[in-house]
């Protein structure tokens, strides 16, 4: 009592409505219509249908999300109320490779059209989510940025103070050596002293290299000392550097995603996509 015929390339399912005892045809689009949608159409046509389900030949229930194209590939059972109908879809001739390629191209075109038609709504929703995420990240970063600025000012002041102390010590050392050379002793006595001072400085620079694996370059040494003061001050003030860096990375990633989302569509498509469309 349930027959399936193909008309104009679409399957037409004919069955008898239990309440009205009338034959009714249902034309389905196999690549779009699901089993659940088909059963809902049948129940809407006959309000007396309380149960409508589809089972495979082994007795397992077919999910409502299954496409009709998949269902019509094999035999199945259609249960309406308490009556079960065995349905055998007609075997269709296999598509030629050229026709199958055309069908795949059509499916791909339909998918692209669907994406293009719904892209604007998706873009607006995604942009709203990114803006909310940006506001949340900036709100979390604001107190951390203020604390970081205070810690950096303190570390920079200590580093500058250390540099001036080093200059003062070098100036004092030079003045003391000059005073000892010209006023207290002679150059013959002070020459070995200056030699060992120079050799001691070379040993100190070499020790710096051994400990840090870096040459003693003044800008690098200054930055290293600045970081030392910064991390020590951060630990003292309970400033979480790792959490701050993670928030900054999330903020940069969200801003980059928002920038790409606001770009025109042709700039966001891969090069291969653009060439295919051309």
Coordinates of C-alpha atoms in Angstrom, one line a residue:
X1 CA 0.0 0.0 0.0
X2 CA 3.0 2.3 0.1
X3 CA 4.6 2.9 -3.3
X4 CA 7.5 5.0 -4.4
X5 CA 7.9 6.3 -7.9
X6 CA 10.3 8.9 -9.4
X7 CA 8.9 11.8 -11.3
X8 CA 11.0 14.6 -12.7
X9 CA 14.0 13.1 -10.8
X10 CA 12.2 13.4 -7.4
X11 CA 10.8 10.4 -5.4
X12 CA 7.0 10.5 -4.9
X13 CA 5.8 8.4 -1.9
X14 CA 2.1 7.3 -2.1
X15 CA 0.3 5.9 0.9
X16 CA -3.2 5.5 2.3
X17 CA -4.2 7.9 5.1
X18 CA -5.7 5.8 7.9
X19 CA -8.4 8.2 9.0
X20 CA -9.6 9.5 5.6
X21 CA -8.8 6.3 3.7
X22 CA -7.5 8.3 0.9
X23 CA -4.4 7.8 -1.2
X24 CA -2.0 10.7 -0.8
X25 CA 1.2 11.6 -2.6
X26 CA 4.2 13.2 -0.9
X27 CA 7.0 14.5 -3.1
X28 CA 10.2 14.7 -1.2
X29 CA 13.6 16.3 -1.9
X30 CA 16.0 13.6 -0.9
X31 CA 19.1 15.7 -0.5
X32 CA 17.3 18.2 1.8
X33 CA 14.3 16.5 3.4
X34 CA 14.9 14.4 6.5
X35 CA 13.0 11.4 7.8
X36 CA 11.6 13.5 10.6
X37 CA 10.3 16.2 8.2
X38 CA 8.6 13.6 6.0
X39 CA 6.9 12.0 9.0
X40 CA 5.7 15.5 10.2
X41 CA 4.3 16.1 6.7
X42 CA 2.3 12.9 6.9
X43 CA 1.0 13.7 10.4
X44 CA 0.0 17.2 9.3
X45 CA -2.0 15.7 6.4
X46 CA -3.9 13.3 8.6
X47 CA -4.6 14.5 12.2
X48 CA -5.6 11.0 13.2
X49 CA -2.1 9.7 13.0
X50 CA -0.7 9.4 16.5
X51 CA 2.4 7.4 15.7
X52 CA 4.6 7.6 12.6
X53 CA 8.1 5.9 12.6
X54 CA 10.5 4.4 10.2
X55 CA 12.5 1.2 11.0
X56 CA 15.2 -0.6 9.1
X57 CA 14.7 -4.2 7.9
X58 CA 16.6 -5.5 11.0
X59 CA 14.1 -3.8 13.3
X60 CA 16.3 -0.8 14.4
X61 CA 14.7 2.6 14.4
X62 CA 15.8 5.1 11.8
X63 CA 16.8 8.5 13.2
X64 CA 14.7 11.5 12.3
X65 CA 17.8 13.4 11.3
X66 CA 18.5 10.8 8.5
X67 CA 18.2 12.2 5.0
X68 CA 15.6 10.7 2.7
X69 CA 18.3 10.1 0.1
X70 CA 20.0 7.7 2.5
X71 CA 16.7 6.0 3.5
X72 CA 15.6 5.4 -0.1
X73 CA 18.8 3.4 -0.8
X74 CA 17.5 0.3 1.0
X75 CA 14.2 -1.4 2.0
X76 CA 12.5 -0.1 5.2
X77 CA 9.4 -0.4 7.3
X78 CA 6.9 2.5 7.7
X79 CA 4.8 2.3 10.9
X80 CA 1.7 4.4 11.0
X81 CA -0.3 4.0 14.2
X82 CA -0.4 0.2 14.6
X83 CA 0.1 -0.7 11.0
X84 CA 3.5 -1.6 9.5
X85 CA 4.2 -1.2 5.8
X86 CA 7.1 -2.9 4.1
X87 CA 8.5 -0.4 1.5
X88 CA 10.9 -1.4 -1.3
X89 CA 12.2 1.7 -3.1
X90 CA 12.8 1.1 -6.8
X91 CA 16.4 0.6 -7.9
X92 CA 17.6 3.6 -9.8
X93 CA 20.3 3.3 -12.5
X94 CA 23.7 4.3 -11.3
X95 CA 24.8 7.8 -12.4
X96 CA 27.5 8.1 -14.9
X97 CA 30.8 9.6 -13.6
X98 CA 30.1 12.8 -15.6
X99 CA 26.6 13.1 -14.2
X100 CA 27.9 12.3 -10.7
X101 CA 30.5 15.1 -11.0
X102 CA 27.8 17.5 -12.1
X103 CA 25.6 16.6 -9.1
X104 CA 28.6 17.1 -6.7
X105 CA 29.2 20.5 -8.3
X106 CA 25.5 21.4 -7.8
X107 CA 25.7 20.3 -4.2
X108 CA 28.8 22.4 -3.7
X109 CA 27.0 25.4 -5.3
X110 CA 24.0 25.0 -3.2
X111 CA 26.2 24.9 -0.1
X112 CA 28.0 28.1 -1.1
X113 CA 24.7 29.8 -1.7
X114 CA 23.4 28.8 1.7
X115 CA 26.6 30.1 3.3
X116 CA 26.4 33.3 1.4
X117 CA 22.8 33.9 2.4
X118 CA 23.3 33.2 6.0
X119 CA 26.8 34.7 6.3
X120 CA 25.6 38.1 7.4
X121 CA 23.6 36.8 10.3
X122 CA 26.5 34.6 11.4
X123 CA 29.0 37.5 11.0
X124 CA 26.8 39.8 13.1
X125 CA 26.5 37.2 15.8
X126 CA 30.2 36.4 15.8
X127 CA 31.1 40.0 15.9
X128 CA 28.9 40.6 18.9
X129 CA 30.5 37.6 20.7
X130 CA 34.0 39.0 19.9
X131 CA 33.1 42.5 21.1
X132 CA 31.8 41.1 24.4
X133 CA 34.9 39.0 24.8
X134 CA 37.1 42.1 24.1
X135 CA 35.2 44.1 26.7
X136 CA 35.6 41.3 29.3
X137 CA 39.3 41.0 28.6
X138 CA 39.9 44.7 28.7
X139 CA 38.0 44.9 32.0
X140 CA 40.2 42.2 33.5
X141 CA 43.4 43.8 32.1
X142 CA 42.7 47.3 33.4
X143 CA 43.8 46.8 37.0
X144 CA 46.7 44.6 35.9
X145 CA 47.9 47.3 33.5
X146 CA 47.8 49.9 36.2
X147 CA 49.7 47.6 38.6
X148 CA 52.2 46.8 35.9
X149 CA 52.8 50.5 35.1
X150 CA 53.6 51.2 38.8
X151 CA 55.9 48.2 39.0
X152 CA 57.7 49.2 35.8
X153 CA 58.2 52.7 37.1
X154 CA 59.7 51.4 40.3
X155 CA 62.0 48.9 38.5
X156 CA 63.1 51.6 36.0
X157 CA 63.9 54.0 38.8
X158 CA 66.0 51.4 40.6
X159 CA 67.8 50.5 37.4
X160 CA 68.6 54.1 36.7
X161 CA 69.8 54.6 40.3
X162 CA 72.1 51.5 39.9
X163 CA 73.6 52.9 36.7
X164 CA 74.4 56.3 38.4
X165 CA 75.9 54.5 41.4
X166 CA 78.1 52.5 39.0
X167 CA 79.2 55.8 37.3
X168 CA 80.0 57.3 40.7
X169 CA 82.0 54.3 41.8
X170 CA 84.0 54.4 38.5
X171 CA 84.6 58.1 38.9
X172 CA 85.7 57.6 42.5
X173 CA 88.0 54.8 41.5
X174 CA 89.6 56.9 38.8
X175 CA 90.1 59.9 41.1
X176 CA 91.7 57.6 43.8
X177 CA 94.1 56.1 41.4
X178 CA 95.1 59.5 40.1
X179 CA 95.6 60.8 43.6
X180 CA 97.7 57.8 44.6
X181 CA 99.8 58.0 41.4
X182 CA 100.7 61.7 41.4
X183 CA 100.4 62.7 45.1
X184 CA 101.1 59.7 47.3
X185 CA 103.1 57.2 45.3
X186 CA 104.7 57.0 41.9
X187 CA 103.6 55.3 38.7
X188 CA 106.1 52.5 39.3
X189 CA 104.3 51.5 42.4
X190 CA 100.7 52.1 41.0
X191 CA 101.2 50.3 37.7
X192 CA 100.9 46.8 39.2
X193 CA 97.8 48.0 41.1
X194 CA 96.1 49.2 38.0
X195 CA 97.1 46.0 36.2
X196 CA 95.4 43.8 38.8
X197 CA 92.3 46.1 38.8
X198 CA 92.0 45.7 35.0
X199 CA 92.6 41.9 35.3
X200 CA 90.0 41.7 38.1
X201 CA 87.5 43.6 35.9
X202 CA 88.1 41.2 33.0
X203 CA 87.5 38.3 35.4
X204 CA 84.2 39.9 36.5
X205 CA 83.0 40.3 32.9
X206 CA 84.0 36.6 32.2
X207 CA 82.1 35.5 35.2
X208 CA 79.1 37.4 34.0
X209 CA 79.3 35.5 30.7
X210 CA 79.6 32.2 32.5
X211 CA 76.5 32.9 34.6
X212 CA 74.3 34.5 32.0
X213 CA 75.7 33.1 28.7
X214 CA 75.6 36.6 27.3
X215 CA 78.3 39.2 26.6
X216 CA 78.5 42.1 28.9
X217 CA 76.8 44.7 26.7
X218 CA 75.6 47.7 28.6
X219 CA 72.0 47.8 27.1
X220 CA 71.5 44.1 27.6
X221 CA 72.9 44.3 31.1
X222 CA 70.5 47.2 31.9
X223 CA 67.5 45.2 30.6
X224 CA 68.5 42.2 32.6
X225 CA 68.8 44.2 35.8
X226 CA 65.4 45.8 35.0
X227 CA 63.7 42.4 34.6
X228 CA 65.3 41.3 37.9
X229 CA 63.8 44.3 39.7
X230 CA 60.5 43.9 37.9
X231 CA 60.0 40.2 38.8
X232 CA 61.1 40.7 42.4
X233 CA 58.6 43.6 42.7
X234 CA 55.9 41.6 41.0
X235 CA 56.3 38.8 43.5
X236 CA 56.2 41.2 46.4
X237 CA 53.0 42.9 45.1
X238 CA 51.4 39.6 44.0
X239 CA 51.3 40.5 40.4
X240 CA 50.6 37.4 38.3
X241 CA 52.8 37.8 35.2
X242 CA 51.7 34.6 33.6
X243 CA 48.0 35.5 33.9
X244 CA 48.7 39.0 32.5
X245 CA 50.6 37.5 29.5
X246 CA 47.8 35.0 28.8
X247 CA 45.2 37.8 28.9
X248 CA 47.3 39.9 26.5
X249 CA 47.6 36.9 24.1
X250 CA 43.8 36.3 24.2
X251 CA 43.2 40.0 23.6
X252 CA 45.5 40.1 20.6
X253 CA 43.9 36.9 19.2
X254 CA 40.4 38.3 19.6
X255 CA 41.3 41.6 18.0
X256 CA 42.9 39.7 15.1
X257 CA 39.7 37.6 14.7
X258 CA 37.6 40.7 14.7
X259 CA 39.8 42.4 12.1
X260 CA 39.6 39.4 9.8
X261 CA 35.8 39.2 10.4
X262 CA 35.3 42.8 9.3
X263 CA 37.4 42.3 6.1
X264 CA 35.5 42.0 2.8
X265 CA 34.6 38.4 2.0
X266 CA 36.9 38.1 -1.1
X267 CA 39.9 39.0 1.1
X268 CA 39.1 36.2 3.6
X269 CA 38.6 33.5 1.0
X270 CA 41.6 31.3 0.2
X271 CA 43.4 31.9 -3.1
X272 CA 42.2 28.6 -4.5
X273 CA 38.6 29.5 -3.8
X274 CA 39.0 32.9 -5.6
X275 CA 40.6 31.3 -8.6
X276 CA 37.9 28.6 -8.8
X277 CA 35.2 31.3 -8.9
X278 CA 37.1 33.3 -11.5

